[in-house]
Tab-separated table of C-alpha atoms in Angstrom:
chain	number	residue	atom	x	y	z
A	1	PRO	CA	0.000	0.000	0.000
A	2	GLY	CA	1.281	3.410	-0.927
A	3	ILE	CA	3.830	2.186	-3.466
A	4	LEU	CA	3.312	3.706	-6.893
A	5	THR	CA	3.431	1.499	-9.997
A	6	ASP	CA	4.969	4.159	-12.232
A	7	PRO	CA	7.895	4.244	-12.229
A	8	ALA	CA	8.053	0.529	-11.532
A	9	PRO	CA	9.715	-0.772	-8.373
A	10	ALA	CA	13.228	-2.123	-8.887
A	11	VAL	CA	15.762	-4.261	-7.064
A	12	VAL	CA	19.342	-3.543	-8.114
A	13	LEU	CA	22.770	-4.764	-7.096
A	14	ALA	CA	24.235	-1.773	-5.296
A	15	GLU	CA	27.678	-2.993	-4.255
A	16	LEU	CA	29.908	-6.003	-3.756
A	17	GLY	CA	31.267	-5.304	-0.291
A	18	GLY	CA	34.215	-6.859	1.484
A	19	SER	CA	31.939	-9.396	3.175
A	20	SER	CA	28.537	-8.653	1.684
A	21	VAL	CA	26.439	-8.376	-1.439
A	22	ASP	CA	24.383	-5.182	-1.074
A	23	TRP	CA	21.054	-4.825	-2.853
A	24	SER	CA	18.916	-1.710	-3.159
A	25	VAL	CA	15.121	-1.907	-3.252
A	26	ARG	CA	13.739	1.172	-4.970
A	27	VAL	CA	10.099	2.211	-4.962
A	28	TRP	CA	8.245	5.458	-5.503
A	29	CYS	CA	5.534	6.793	-3.220
A	30	ASN	CA	3.880	10.057	-2.304
A	31	ALA	CA	5.908	12.103	0.182
A	32	ALA	CA	3.231	11.726	2.865
A	33	ASP	CA	3.496	7.923	2.577
A	34	PHE	CA	7.302	7.754	2.789
A	35	PHE	CA	7.720	6.563	6.384
A	36	PRO	CA	4.863	4.003	6.385
A	37	VAL	CA	6.045	2.642	3.015
A	38	SER	CA	9.669	2.479	4.161
A	39	ASP	CA	8.689	0.656	7.354
A	40	ALA	CA	6.404	-1.824	5.572
A	41	LEU	CA	8.934	-2.494	2.817
A	42	THR	CA	11.743	-3.143	5.305
A	43	ARG	CA	9.549	-5.541	7.272
A	44	GLU	CA	8.420	-7.424	4.152
A	45	VAL	CA	11.993	-7.829	2.911
A	46	LYS	CA	13.088	-9.146	6.334
A	47	TYR	CA	10.147	-11.576	6.508
A	48	ALA	CA	10.846	-12.811	2.963
A	49	LEU	CA	14.498	-13.444	3.835
A	50	ASP	CA	13.503	-15.266	7.036
A	51	ASN	CA	10.946	-17.415	5.190
A	52	ALA	CA	13.575	-18.329	2.588
A	53	GLY	CA	16.011	-19.364	5.329
A	54	ILE	CA	18.400	-16.526	4.501
A	55	GLY	CA	20.079	-15.046	7.561
A	56	ILE	CA	21.681	-11.642	7.796
A	57	PRO	CA	25.376	-12.037	8.604
A	58	PHE	CA	26.834	-9.532	10.984
A	59	PRO	CA	30.495	-8.518	11.049
A	60	GLN	CA	32.534	-10.699	13.361
A	61	MET	CA	35.933	-10.094	14.880
A	62	ASP	CA	38.154	-12.660	16.572
A	63	VAL	CA	40.409	-11.265	19.283
A	64	HIS	CA	43.430	-13.301	20.380
A	65	MET	CA	45.191	-12.256	23.568
A	66	ASP	CA	48.736	-13.382	24.318
A	67	GLN	CA	50.043	-13.370	27.861
A	68	VAL	CA	53.266	-11.448	28.381
A	69	ALA	CA	55.674	-12.555	31.110
A	70	ALA	CA	56.030	-10.081	33.971
A	71	ALA	CA	59.273	-8.072	33.953
A	72	GLY	CA	61.793	-8.648	36.692
């Protein structure tokens, strides 16, 4: 609801990141509908990914700590 059909919605490859493939979902709507449309679209994309078994990877960092012998 609120998404205009002209111009048509589009999904485009935005960037190949260091550890991600970034897609952009582009739709047009009236200015007054922007926030409800943005919220609904984000939710629907997340639900579709969940239903397809696609998780969202988050950056991970491994920290290794070496013990240093005490001086003296």
